[in-house]
PDB file of C-alpha atoms and ligand atoms in Angstrom:
ATOM      1  CA  MET K   1     100.558  34.828  83.465  1.00  0.00           C
ATOM      2  CA  ASN K   2     100.867  38.275  81.799  1.00  0.00           C
ATOM      3  CA  LYS K   3      98.503  39.276  79.228  1.00  0.00           C
ATOM      4  CA  THR K   4      98.826  39.736  75.690  1.00  0.00           C
ATOM      5  CA  VAL K   5      98.120  42.555  73.523  1.00  0.00           C
ATOM      6  CA  LEU K   6      98.155  42.819  69.760  1.00  0.00           C
ATOM      7  CA  ILE K   7      98.666  46.462  68.390  1.00  0.00           C
ATOM      8  CA  THR K   8      98.210  47.186  64.598  1.00  0.00           C
ATOM      9  CA  GLY K   9     100.587  50.077  63.635  1.00  0.00           C
ATOM     10  CA  SER K  10     102.228  50.255  66.875  1.00  0.00           C
ATOM     11  CA  THR K  11     105.731  51.301  65.659  1.00  0.00           C
ATOM     12  CA  SER K  12     104.356  54.843  65.124  1.00  0.00           C
ATOM     13  CA  GLY K  13     102.202  57.701  66.478  1.00  0.00           C
ATOM     14  CA  ILE K  14      98.985  56.658  68.819  1.00  0.00           C
ATOM     15  CA  GLY K  15      99.637  52.719  68.275  1.00  0.00           C
ATOM     16  CA  LEU K  16     103.405  53.330  69.548  1.00  0.00           C
ATOM     17  CA  GLY K  17     101.898  55.489  72.598  1.00  0.00           C
ATOM     18  CA  ILE K  18      99.422  52.716  73.644  1.00  0.00           C
ATOM     19  CA  ALA K  19     101.974  49.961  73.610  1.00  0.00           C
ATOM     20  CA  GLN K  20     104.362  52.194  76.019  1.00  0.00           C
ATOM     21  CA  GLN K  21     101.060  52.243  77.854  1.00  0.00           C
ATOM     22  CA  PHE K  22     100.750  48.210  77.975  1.00  0.00           C
ATOM     23  CA  ALA K  23     104.143  48.003  78.089  1.00  0.00           C
ATOM     24  CA  LYS K  24     103.767  49.749  81.686  1.00  0.00           C
ATOM     25  CA  GLU K  25     101.118  47.646  82.761  1.00  0.00           C
ATOM     26  CA  GLY K  26     103.216  44.512  82.320  1.00  0.00           C
ATOM     27  CA  TYR K  27     101.406  43.155  79.119  1.00  0.00           C
ATOM     28  CA  ASN K  28     103.006  41.216  76.450  1.00  0.00           C
ATOM     29  CA  ILE K  29     103.267  43.072  73.104  1.00  0.00           C
ATOM     30  CA  MET K  30     103.235  42.039  69.611  1.00  0.00           C
ATOM     31  CA  PHE K  31     104.375  45.198  67.537  1.00  0.00           C
ATOM     32  CA  HIS K  32     103.550  45.648  64.565  1.00  0.00           C
ATOM     33  CA  GLY K  33     103.872  48.668  61.582  1.00  0.00           C
ATOM     34  CA  LEU K  34     105.814  49.228  58.324  1.00  0.00           C
ATOM     35  CA  GLU K  35     108.820  51.486  59.918  1.00  0.00           C
ATOM     36  CA  ALA K  36     111.947  49.882  59.249  1.00  0.00           C
ATOM     37  CA  ASN K  37     113.075  50.395  62.684  1.00  0.00           C
ATOM     38  CA  GLY K  38     109.755  48.618  64.105  1.00  0.00           C
ATOM     39  CA  GLN K  39     112.012  45.673  65.611  1.00  0.00           C
ATOM     40  CA  ALA K  40     114.252  47.797  67.468  1.00  0.00           C
ATOM     41  CA  ILE K  41     111.318  49.788  68.859  1.00  0.00           C
ATOM     42  CA  ALA K  42     109.961  46.515  70.379  1.00  0.00           C
ATOM     43  CA  ASN K  43     113.104  45.545  71.741  1.00  0.00           C
ATOM     44  CA  ASP K  44     113.996  48.685  73.620  1.00  0.00           C
ATOM     45  CA  ILE K  45     110.382  48.808  75.128  1.00  0.00           C
ATOM     46  CA  ALA K  46     110.976  45.205  75.858  1.00  0.00           C
ATOM     47  CA  LYS K  47     114.244  45.819  77.663  1.00  0.00           C
ATOM     48  CA  THR K  48     112.799  49.199  79.619  1.00  0.00           C
ATOM     49  CA  HIS K  49     109.605  47.241  80.873  1.00  0.00           C
ATOM     50  CA  HIS K  50     110.778  43.595  80.951  1.00  0.00           C
ATOM     51  CA  ILE K  51     107.916  42.192  78.976  1.00  0.00           C
ATOM     52  CA  LYS K  52     108.014  39.672  75.848  1.00  0.00           C
ATOM     53  CA  VAL K  53     107.562  41.100  72.562  1.00  0.00           C
ATOM     54  CA  GLY K  54     107.357  40.441  68.942  1.00  0.00           C
ATOM     55  CA  PHE K  55     107.371  42.303  65.815  1.00  0.00           C
ATOM     56  CA  SER K  56     105.621  42.081  62.471  1.00  0.00           C
ATOM     57  CA  ASN K  57     105.597  44.348  59.458  1.00  0.00           C
ATOM     58  CA  ALA K  58     102.480  42.201  57.889  1.00  0.00           C
ATOM     59  CA  ASN K  59     100.923  44.043  55.004  1.00  0.00           C
ATOM     60  CA  LEU K  60      97.514  44.938  56.308  1.00  0.00           C
ATOM     61  CA  LEU K  61      96.501  45.057  52.290  1.00  0.00           C
ATOM     62  CA  GLN K  62      96.472  41.612  52.275  1.00  0.00           C
ATOM     63  CA  PRO K  63      93.910  39.265  54.194  1.00  0.00           C
ATOM     64  CA  GLU K  64      96.295  36.370  54.372  1.00  0.00           C
ATOM     65  CA  ALA K  65      99.119  38.629  55.712  1.00  0.00           C
ATOM     66  CA  ILE K  66      96.608  39.371  58.626  1.00  0.00           C
ATOM     67  CA  GLU K  67      95.763  35.932  59.366  1.00  0.00           C
ATOM     68  CA  HIS K  68      99.159  35.205  59.911  1.00  0.00           C
ATOM     69  CA  LEU K  69      99.979  38.170  61.899  1.00  0.00           C
ATOM     70  CA  VAL K  70      97.230  37.137  64.680  1.00  0.00           C
ATOM     71  CA  ALA K  71      98.571  33.529  64.162  1.00  0.00           C
ATOM     72  CA  LYS K  72     102.001  34.455  64.804  1.00  0.00           C
ATOM     73  CA  THR K  73     100.794  35.925  68.044  1.00  0.00           C
ATOM     74  CA  ILE K  74      98.840  33.091  69.260  1.00  0.00           C
ATOM     75  CA  ASP K  75     101.882  31.296  68.517  1.00  0.00           C
ATOM     76  CA  THR K  76     104.283  33.478  70.137  1.00  0.00           C
ATOM     77  CA  PHE K  77     102.435  33.937  73.198  1.00  0.00           C
ATOM     78  CA  GLY K  78     100.381  31.213  73.308  1.00  0.00           C
ATOM     79  CA  CYS K  79      97.158  33.588  73.947  1.00  0.00           C
ATOM     80  CA  LEU K  80      95.940  36.796  72.925  1.00  0.00           C
ATOM     81  CA  HIS K  81      94.013  38.834  75.545  1.00  0.00           C
ATOM     82  CA  VAL K  82      93.566  42.177  73.416  1.00  0.00           C
ATOM     83  CA  LEU K  83      93.661  43.109  69.640  1.00  0.00           C
ATOM     84  CA  VAL K  84      94.058  47.047  69.212  1.00  0.00           C
ATOM     85  CA  ASN K  85      93.107  47.591  65.497  1.00  0.00           C
ATOM     86  CA  ASN K  86      94.897  50.910  65.060  1.00  0.00           C
ATOM     87  CA  ALA K  87      96.547  51.165  62.211  1.00  0.00           C
ATOM     88  CA  GLY K  88      95.489  53.566  59.682  1.00  0.00           C
ATOM     89  CA  ILE K  89      96.035  56.207  56.775  1.00  0.00           C
ATOM     90  CA  GLN K  90      94.947  59.186  55.344  1.00  0.00           C
ATOM     91  CA  PHE K  91      94.337  60.722  51.868  1.00  0.00           C
ATOM     92  CA  VAL K  92      92.356  64.090  51.259  1.00  0.00           C
ATOM     93  CA  SER K  93      90.747  65.176  47.751  1.00  0.00           C
ATOM     94  CA  PRO K  94      87.719  66.364  46.472  1.00  0.00           C
ATOM     95  CA  ILE K  95      85.453  63.406  45.349  1.00  0.00           C
ATOM     96  CA  GLU K  96      85.632  63.871  41.567  1.00  0.00           C
ATOM     97  CA  ASP K  97      89.221  63.530  41.563  1.00  0.00           C
ATOM     98  CA  PHE K  98      89.936  60.973  44.235  1.00  0.00           C
ATOM     99  CA  PRO K  99      91.835  58.271  42.816  1.00  0.00           C
ATOM    100  CA  ASN K 100      90.020  54.822  43.108  1.00  0.00           C
ATOM    101  CA  HIS K 101      93.441  53.205  44.756  1.00  0.00           C
ATOM    102  CA  LYS K 102      93.702  55.569  47.446  1.00  0.00           C
ATOM    103  CA  TYR K 103      89.783  55.330  48.409  1.00  0.00           C
ATOM    104  CA  GLU K 104      90.403  51.182  48.417  1.00  0.00           C
ATOM    105  CA  ASN K 105      93.790  51.200  50.397  1.00  0.00           C
ATOM    106  CA  ILE K 106      92.190  53.440  52.969  1.00  0.00           C
ATOM    107  CA  ILE K 107      88.719  50.997  53.073  1.00  0.00           C
ATOM    108  CA  ALA K 108      91.119  48.001  53.195  1.00  0.00           C
ATOM    109  CA  ILE K 109      93.818  49.655  55.711  1.00  0.00           C
ATOM    110  CA  ASN K 110      91.330  51.770  57.858  1.00  0.00           C
ATOM    111  CA  MET K 111      88.083  49.513  57.936  1.00  0.00           C
ATOM    112  CA  ASN K 112      88.640  45.810  56.410  1.00  0.00           C
ATOM    113  CA  ALA K 113      91.700  45.034  58.104  1.00  0.00           C
ATOM    114  CA  ALA K 114      89.863  45.294  61.482  1.00  0.00           C
ATOM    115  CA  PHE K 115      87.429  42.761  60.319  1.00  0.00           C
ATOM    116  CA  TYR K 116      90.266  40.172  59.167  1.00  0.00           C
ATOM    117  CA  ALA K 117      92.305  40.792  62.492  1.00  0.00           C
ATOM    118  CA  SER K 118      89.274  40.523  64.907  1.00  0.00           C
ATOM    119  CA  LYS K 119      87.823  37.562  62.962  1.00  0.00           C
ATOM    120  CA  ALA K 120      91.284  35.738  63.260  1.00  0.00           C
ATOM    121  CA  ALA K 121      91.594  36.329  67.126  1.00  0.00           C
ATOM    122  CA  TRP K 122      88.025  35.556  67.344  1.00  0.00           C
ATOM    123  CA  LYS K 123      88.563  31.538  68.245  1.00  0.00           C
ATOM    124  CA  GLN K 124      91.315  32.204  70.689  1.00  0.00           C
ATOM    125  CA  MET K 125      89.192  34.736  72.564  1.00  0.00           C
ATOM    126  CA  LYS K 126      86.385  32.479  72.751  1.00  0.00           C
ATOM    127  CA  ILE K 127      88.516  29.666  73.813  1.00  0.00           C
ATOM    128  CA  GLN K 128      89.836  32.332  76.838  1.00  0.00           C
ATOM    129  CA  GLN K 129      86.464  33.548  77.764  1.00  0.00           C
ATOM    130  CA  PHE K 130      88.259  36.632  77.151  1.00  0.00           C
ATOM    131  CA  GLY K 131      88.973  39.300  74.634  1.00  0.00           C
ATOM    132  CA  ARG K 132      88.910  42.957  74.719  1.00  0.00           C
ATOM    133  CA  ILE K 133      88.827  44.334  71.078  1.00  0.00           C
ATOM    134  CA  ILE K 134      89.698  48.168  70.854  1.00  0.00           C
ATOM    135  CA  ASN K 135      89.275  49.644  67.039  1.00  0.00           C
ATOM    136  CA  VAL K 136      90.804  52.830  66.982  1.00  0.00           C
ATOM    137  CA  SER K 137      88.410  54.909  64.926  1.00  0.00           C
ATOM    138  CA  SER K 138      88.321  58.919  64.661  1.00  0.00           C
ATOM    139  CA  VAL K 139      86.160  61.499  65.377  1.00  0.00           C
ATOM    140  CA  HIS K 140      85.385  61.268  61.384  1.00  0.00           C
ATOM    141  CA  GLY K 141      83.559  58.125  62.653  1.00  0.00           C
ATOM    142  CA  LEU K 142      81.219  60.086  64.256  1.00  0.00           C
ATOM    143  CA  ARG K 143      81.421  63.353  62.064  1.00  0.00           C
ATOM    144  CA  ALA K 144      82.191  64.225  58.430  1.00  0.00           C
ATOM    145  CA  SER K 145      84.365  66.532  56.805  1.00  0.00           C
ATOM    146  CA  GLU K 146      84.822  67.510  53.352  1.00  0.00           C
ATOM    147  CA  PHE K 147      87.387  66.156  50.998  1.00  0.00           C
ATOM    148  CA  LYS K 148      87.662  62.790  53.642  1.00  0.00           C
ATOM    149  CA  SER K 149      85.198  60.631  51.832  1.00  0.00           C
ATOM    150  CA  ALA K 150      87.237  57.520  52.151  1.00  0.00           C
ATOM    151  CA  TYR K 151      88.787  58.083  55.604  1.00  0.00           C
ATOM    152  CA  VAL K 152      84.990  58.971  56.801  1.00  0.00           C
ATOM    153  CA  THR K 153      83.297  55.991  55.080  1.00  0.00           C
ATOM    154  CA  ALA K 154      86.147  53.642  56.851  1.00  0.00           C
ATOM    155  CA  LYS K 155      85.979  55.085  59.988  1.00  0.00           C
ATOM    156  CA  HIS K 156      81.943  54.997  59.987  1.00  0.00           C
ATOM    157  CA  GLY K 157      82.111  51.707  59.058  1.00  0.00           C
ATOM    158  CA  VAL K 158      84.644  50.635  62.127  1.00  0.00           C
ATOM    159  CA  ILE K 159      82.267  52.115  64.476  1.00  0.00           C
ATOM    160  CA  GLY K 160      79.035  49.640  62.904  1.00  0.00           C
ATOM    161  CA  MET K 161      81.569  46.693  63.142  1.00  0.00           C
ATOM    162  CA  THR K 162      82.348  47.443  66.573  1.00  0.00           C
ATOM    163  CA  LYS K 163      78.459  47.251  67.445  1.00  0.00           C
ATOM    164  CA  VAL K 164      78.047  43.884  65.980  1.00  0.00           C
ATOM    165  CA  LEU K 165      81.360  42.175  67.070  1.00  0.00           C
ATOM    166  CA  ALA K 166      79.879  43.698  70.780  1.00  0.00           C
ATOM    167  CA  LEU K 167      76.992  41.565  70.627  1.00  0.00           C
ATOM    168  CA  GLU K 168      78.649  38.626  69.009  1.00  0.00           C
ATOM    169  CA  GLY K 169      80.984  38.479  71.932  1.00  0.00           C
ATOM    170  CA  ALA K 170      78.591  39.165  74.964  1.00  0.00           C
ATOM    171  CA  GLU K 171      78.466  35.366  75.868  1.00  0.00           C
ATOM    172  CA  PHE K 172      82.135  34.848  75.312  1.00  0.00           C
ATOM    173  CA  ASN K 173      83.012  37.847  77.515  1.00  0.00           C
ATOM    174  CA  ILE K 174      84.467  39.328  74.406  1.00  0.00           C
ATOM    175  CA  THR K 175      83.954  43.233  74.306  1.00  0.00           C
ATOM    176  CA  CYS K 176      84.592  45.540  71.283  1.00  0.00           C
ATOM    177  CA  ASN K 177      84.736  48.848  71.626  1.00  0.00           C
ATOM    178  CA  ALA K 178      85.745  52.038  69.540  1.00  0.00           C
ATOM    179  CA  ILE K 179      88.064  55.201  70.134  1.00  0.00           C
ATOM    180  CA  CYS K 180      87.223  57.993  68.335  1.00  0.00           C
ATOM    181  CA  PRO K 181      90.049  60.961  68.960  1.00  0.00           C
ATOM    182  CA  GLY K 182      89.826  64.009  67.252  1.00  0.00           C
ATOM    183  CA  TYR K 183      93.358  65.534  65.813  1.00  0.00           C
ATOM    184  CA  VAL K 184      96.267  64.036  67.619  1.00  0.00           C
ATOM    185  CA  LYS K 185      99.954  65.305  66.752  1.00  0.00           C
ATOM    186  CA  THR K 186     101.796  62.568  64.706  1.00  0.00           C
ATOM    187  CA  PRO K 187     103.202  61.473  61.470  1.00  0.00           C
ATOM    188  CA  LEU K 188      99.831  61.106  59.934  1.00  0.00           C
ATOM    189  CA  VAL K 189      98.725  64.455  60.896  1.00  0.00           C
ATOM    190  CA  GLU K 190     101.967  66.337  60.331  1.00  0.00           C
ATOM    191  CA  GLY K 191     101.984  65.394  56.660  1.00  0.00           C
ATOM    192  CA  GLN K 192      98.497  66.745  56.429  1.00  0.00           C
ATOM    193  CA  ILE K 193      99.477  69.972  58.327  1.00  0.00           C
ATOM    194  CA  LYS K 194     102.186  70.328  55.303  1.00  0.00           C
ATOM    195  CA  ASP K 195      99.677  69.779  52.816  1.00  0.00           C
ATOM    196  CA  GLN K 196      97.188  71.767  53.890  1.00  0.00           C
ATOM    197  CA  ALA K 197      99.397  75.026  54.091  1.00  0.00           C
ATOM    198  CA  LYS K 198     100.653  74.522  50.695  1.00  0.00           C
ATOM    199  CA  ALA K 199      96.898  74.044  49.514  1.00  0.00           C
ATOM    200  CA  HIS K 200      95.383  77.349  51.671  1.00  0.00           C
ATOM    201  CA  SER K 201      98.867  79.054  50.872  1.00  0.00           C
ATOM    202  CA  MET K 202      98.797  79.247  54.874  1.00  0.00           C
ATOM    203  CA  THR K 203     101.625  78.710  57.483  1.00  0.00           C
ATOM    204  CA  GLU K 204     101.660  75.570  59.064  1.00  0.00           C
ATOM    205  CA  ASP K 205     100.668  77.389  62.402  1.00  0.00           C
ATOM    206  CA  GLU K 206      97.796  79.137  60.727  1.00  0.00           C
ATOM    207  CA  VAL K 207      96.728  75.610  59.089  1.00  0.00           C
ATOM    208  CA  VAL K 208      96.785  74.260  62.924  1.00  0.00           C
ATOM    209  CA  GLU K 209      94.753  76.844  64.444  1.00  0.00           C
ATOM    210  CA  LYS K 210      92.148  78.106  61.228  1.00  0.00           C
ATOM    211  CA  VAL K 211      92.000  74.579  59.556  1.00  0.00           C
ATOM    212  CA  MET K 212      92.653  71.512  62.135  1.00  0.00           C
ATOM    213  CA  LEU K 213      91.166  72.515  65.525  1.00  0.00           C
ATOM    214  CA  LYS K 214      88.671  74.945  64.111  1.00  0.00           C
ATOM    215  CA  LYS K 215      86.094  72.404  65.051  1.00  0.00           C
ATOM    216  CA  GLN K 216      87.234  71.450  68.677  1.00  0.00           C
ATOM    217  CA  ALA K 217      85.866  73.498  71.298  1.00  0.00           C
ATOM    218  CA  VAL K 218      89.426  72.609  73.077  1.00  0.00           C
ATOM    219  CA  LYS K 219      92.251  74.411  71.134  1.00  0.00           C
ATOM    220  CA  GLN K 220      94.812  71.452  71.544  1.00  0.00           C
ATOM    221  CA  PHE K 221      95.696  68.539  69.985  1.00  0.00           C
ATOM    222  CA  VAL K 222      94.479  65.358  71.705  1.00  0.00           C
ATOM    223  CA  PRO K 223      97.362  63.600  73.811  1.00  0.00           C
ATOM    224  CA  ILE K 224      98.260  60.285  73.076  1.00  0.00           C
ATOM    225  CA  GLU K 225      98.503  59.275  76.405  1.00  0.00           C
ATOM    226  CA  ALA K 226      94.524  60.005  77.019  1.00  0.00           C
ATOM    227  CA  ILE K 227      94.244  57.360  74.096  1.00  0.00           C
ATOM    228  CA  ALA K 228      96.254  54.936  75.677  1.00  0.00           C
ATOM    229  CA  ASP K 229      94.636  55.350  79.180  1.00  0.00           C
ATOM    230  CA  MET K 230      91.223  55.219  77.569  1.00  0.00           C
ATOM    231  CA  ALA K 231      92.618  51.512  75.873  1.00  0.00           C
ATOM    232  CA  ILE K 232      94.019  50.168  79.017  1.00  0.00           C
ATOM    233  CA  LEU K 233      90.303  50.980  80.797  1.00  0.00           C
ATOM    234  CA  LEU K 234      88.701  48.913  77.925  1.00  0.00           C
ATOM    235  CA  ALA K 235      91.206  46.375  78.189  1.00  0.00           C
ATOM    236  CA  LYS K 236      90.561  45.512  82.025  1.00  0.00           C
ATOM    237  CA  ASP K 237      88.884  42.391  83.482  1.00  0.00           C
ATOM    238  CA  SER K 238      86.361  44.811  85.085  1.00  0.00           C
ATOM    239  CA  SER K 239      85.393  46.629  81.972  1.00  0.00           C
ATOM    240  CA  THR K 240      83.210  43.603  80.601  1.00  0.00           C
ATOM    241  CA  THR K 241      80.220  45.476  80.427  1.00  0.00           C
ATOM    242  CA  ILE K 242      81.654  48.199  78.626  1.00  0.00           C
ATOM    243  CA  THR K 243      81.094  46.972  75.037  1.00  0.00           C
ATOM    244  CA  GLY K 244      79.879  48.434  71.681  1.00  0.00           C
ATOM    245  CA  THR K 245      80.412  51.916  72.351  1.00  0.00           C
ATOM    246  CA  SER K 246      82.454  54.613  71.064  1.00  0.00           C
ATOM    247  CA  PHE K 247      84.477  57.052  73.066  1.00  0.00           C
ATOM    248  CA  ALA K 248      84.804  60.425  71.596  1.00  0.00           C
ATOM    249  CA  LEU K 249      88.189  61.972  72.799  1.00  0.00           C
ATOM    250  CA  ASP K 250      87.643  65.014  70.655  1.00  0.00           C
ATOM    251  CA  GLY K 251      88.295  68.096  72.561  1.00  0.00           C
ATOM    252  CA  GLY K 252      84.046  68.450  72.211  1.00  0.00           C
ATOM    253  CA  TRP K 253      84.397  68.056  68.398  1.00  0.00           C
ATOM    254  CA  SER K 254      81.086  66.090  68.290  1.00  0.00           C
ATOM    255  CA  ALA K 255      79.468  67.744  71.306  1.00  0.00           C
ATOM    256  CA  GLN K 256      78.305  70.509  68.574  1.00  0.00           C
TER     257      GLN K 256
HETATM  258  P1  NAD F 301     100.696  57.194  62.073  1.00  0.00           P
HETATM  259  O1  NAD F 301     100.914  57.483  60.552  1.00  0.00           O
HETATM  260  O2  NAD F 301     101.560  57.451  63.058  1.00  0.00           O
HETATM  261  O3  NAD F 301     100.830  55.497  62.117  1.00  0.00           O
HETATM  262  C1  NAD F 301     100.142  54.606  61.239  1.00  0.00           C
HETATM  263  C2  NAD F 301     100.563  53.065  61.757  1.00  0.00           C
HETATM  264  O4  NAD F 301      99.884  52.329  60.360  1.00  0.00           O
HETATM  265  C3  NAD F 301     102.370  52.789  60.969  1.00  0.00           C
HETATM  266  O5  NAD F 301     102.500  52.347  61.814  1.00  0.00           O
HETATM  267  C4  NAD F 301     102.039  52.637  59.792  1.00  0.00           C
HETATM  268  O6  NAD F 301     103.404  51.436  59.357  1.00  0.00           O
HETATM  269  C5  NAD F 301     100.872  51.321  60.013  1.00  0.00           C
HETATM  270  N1  NAD F 301     100.466  51.142  58.616  1.00  0.00           N
HETATM  271  C6  NAD F 301     100.041  52.084  57.582  1.00  0.00           C
HETATM  272  N2  NAD F 301      99.658  51.353  56.535  1.00  0.00           N
HETATM  273  C7  NAD F 301      99.766  49.993  56.835  1.00  0.00           C
HETATM  274  C8  NAD F 301     100.084  48.839  55.991  1.00  0.00           C
HETATM  275  N3  NAD F 301      99.395  48.659  54.486  1.00  0.00           N
HETATM  276  N4  NAD F 301     100.439  47.590  56.595  1.00  0.00           N
HETATM  277  C9  NAD F 301     100.635  47.698  57.853  1.00  0.00           C
HETATM  278  N5  NAD F 301     100.994  48.928  58.860  1.00  0.00           N
HETATM  279  C10 NAD F 301     100.349  50.100  57.883  1.00  0.00           C
HETATM  280  O7  NAD F 301      99.309  57.341  62.471  1.00  0.00           O
HETATM  281  P2  NAD F 301      98.494  57.937  63.500  1.00  0.00           P
HETATM  282  O8  NAD F 301      98.016  59.190  63.557  1.00  0.00           O
HETATM  283  O9  NAD F 301      99.152  57.078  64.862  1.00  0.00           O
HETATM  284  O10 NAD F 301      97.113  56.730  63.181  1.00  0.00           O
HETATM  285  C11 NAD F 301      96.914  55.681  63.989  1.00  0.00           C
HETATM  286  C12 NAD F 301      95.185  55.782  63.864  1.00  0.00           C
HETATM  287  O11 NAD F 301      94.476  56.870  64.618  1.00  0.00           O
HETATM  288  C13 NAD F 301      94.816  55.202  62.462  1.00  0.00           C
HETATM  289  O12 NAD F 301      93.853  54.825  62.248  1.00  0.00           O
HETATM  290  C14 NAD F 301      94.254  56.953  62.700  1.00  0.00           C
HETATM  291  O13 NAD F 301      93.394  57.066  61.446  1.00  0.00           O
HETATM  292  C15 NAD F 301      93.233  57.009  63.844  1.00  0.00           C
HETATM  293  N6  NAD F 301      93.135  58.689  64.171  1.00  0.00           N
HETATM  294  C16 NAD F 301      94.279  59.675  64.263  1.00  0.00           C
HETATM  295  C17 NAD F 301      94.276  60.922  64.174  1.00  0.00           C
HETATM  296  C18 NAD F 301      95.263  61.761  64.069  1.00  0.00           C
HETATM  297  O14 NAD F 301      94.631  63.007  64.275  1.00  0.00           O
HETATM  298  N7  NAD F 301      96.825  61.632  64.047  1.00  0.00           N
HETATM  299  C19 NAD F 301      93.267  61.145  64.872  1.00  0.00           C
HETATM  300  C20 NAD F 301      92.178  59.851  64.463  1.00  0.00           C
HETATM  301  C21 NAD F 301      91.734  59.031  64.700  1.00  0.00           C
END
């Protein structure tokens, strides 16, 4: 039987890269995201890799929609082996001007959604005596940067949750780990490059070099494939003792 993976935010950026890697490994995939072409993306990957797919555009701001997304996955495939809590948003502002609704949305999508999805998947994973929960946190789950109060709070919170779920899941062969990337060139970051160029009166190239990659020892964006490869490793049967840990894929940022 092919294993099943649900990846939130898998119709863009890092989530899509993770999905492509799981597809190569023969997993059936529940795609998810707000992109208008999400179903088409899922269908293309299904055709190329001869796997079964589903697609949902559940809004992660709503706990009931998240529960429904997990239930739909289990209904569609009859199982759920791997949950990748990947979807996330960003907003950058000094705290005194930080709009409350932006703060609340970042906490809801980047942190609370991982709780609701993991909670909803738990019973099925317990029945299977197999579960792999992979949280896409960030180097900002390990380190802070100014003007990112909401994001850094949410990403640190996810790492705390990861440790708790690892402890609770241990007796059921449910593992939970976090991946903490540095900067990855995705639509989320391309938006930030434009905003920062305006804010600092710099060219976009200068922003990449002088602002974004300043804290990374390796002056390159983290390749999406590296994150996807790590997710595949964490999902393996043999990874049962790898749990409660955060893996920094950050070009040496958090080594400092
Ligand atoms: P992205 O913008 O390319 O993709 C985000 C995905 O989340 C999209 O599919 C989007 O539709 C979905 N999403 C956003 N809001 C949603 C909502 N309310 N309901 C349902 N889906 C929603 O971003 P990305 O760069 O690929 O980021 C993926 C994850 O990686 C995020 O958690 C992000 O914080 C994390 N991350 C990114 C970087 C980076 O440099 N890009 C670095 C570290 C961590």
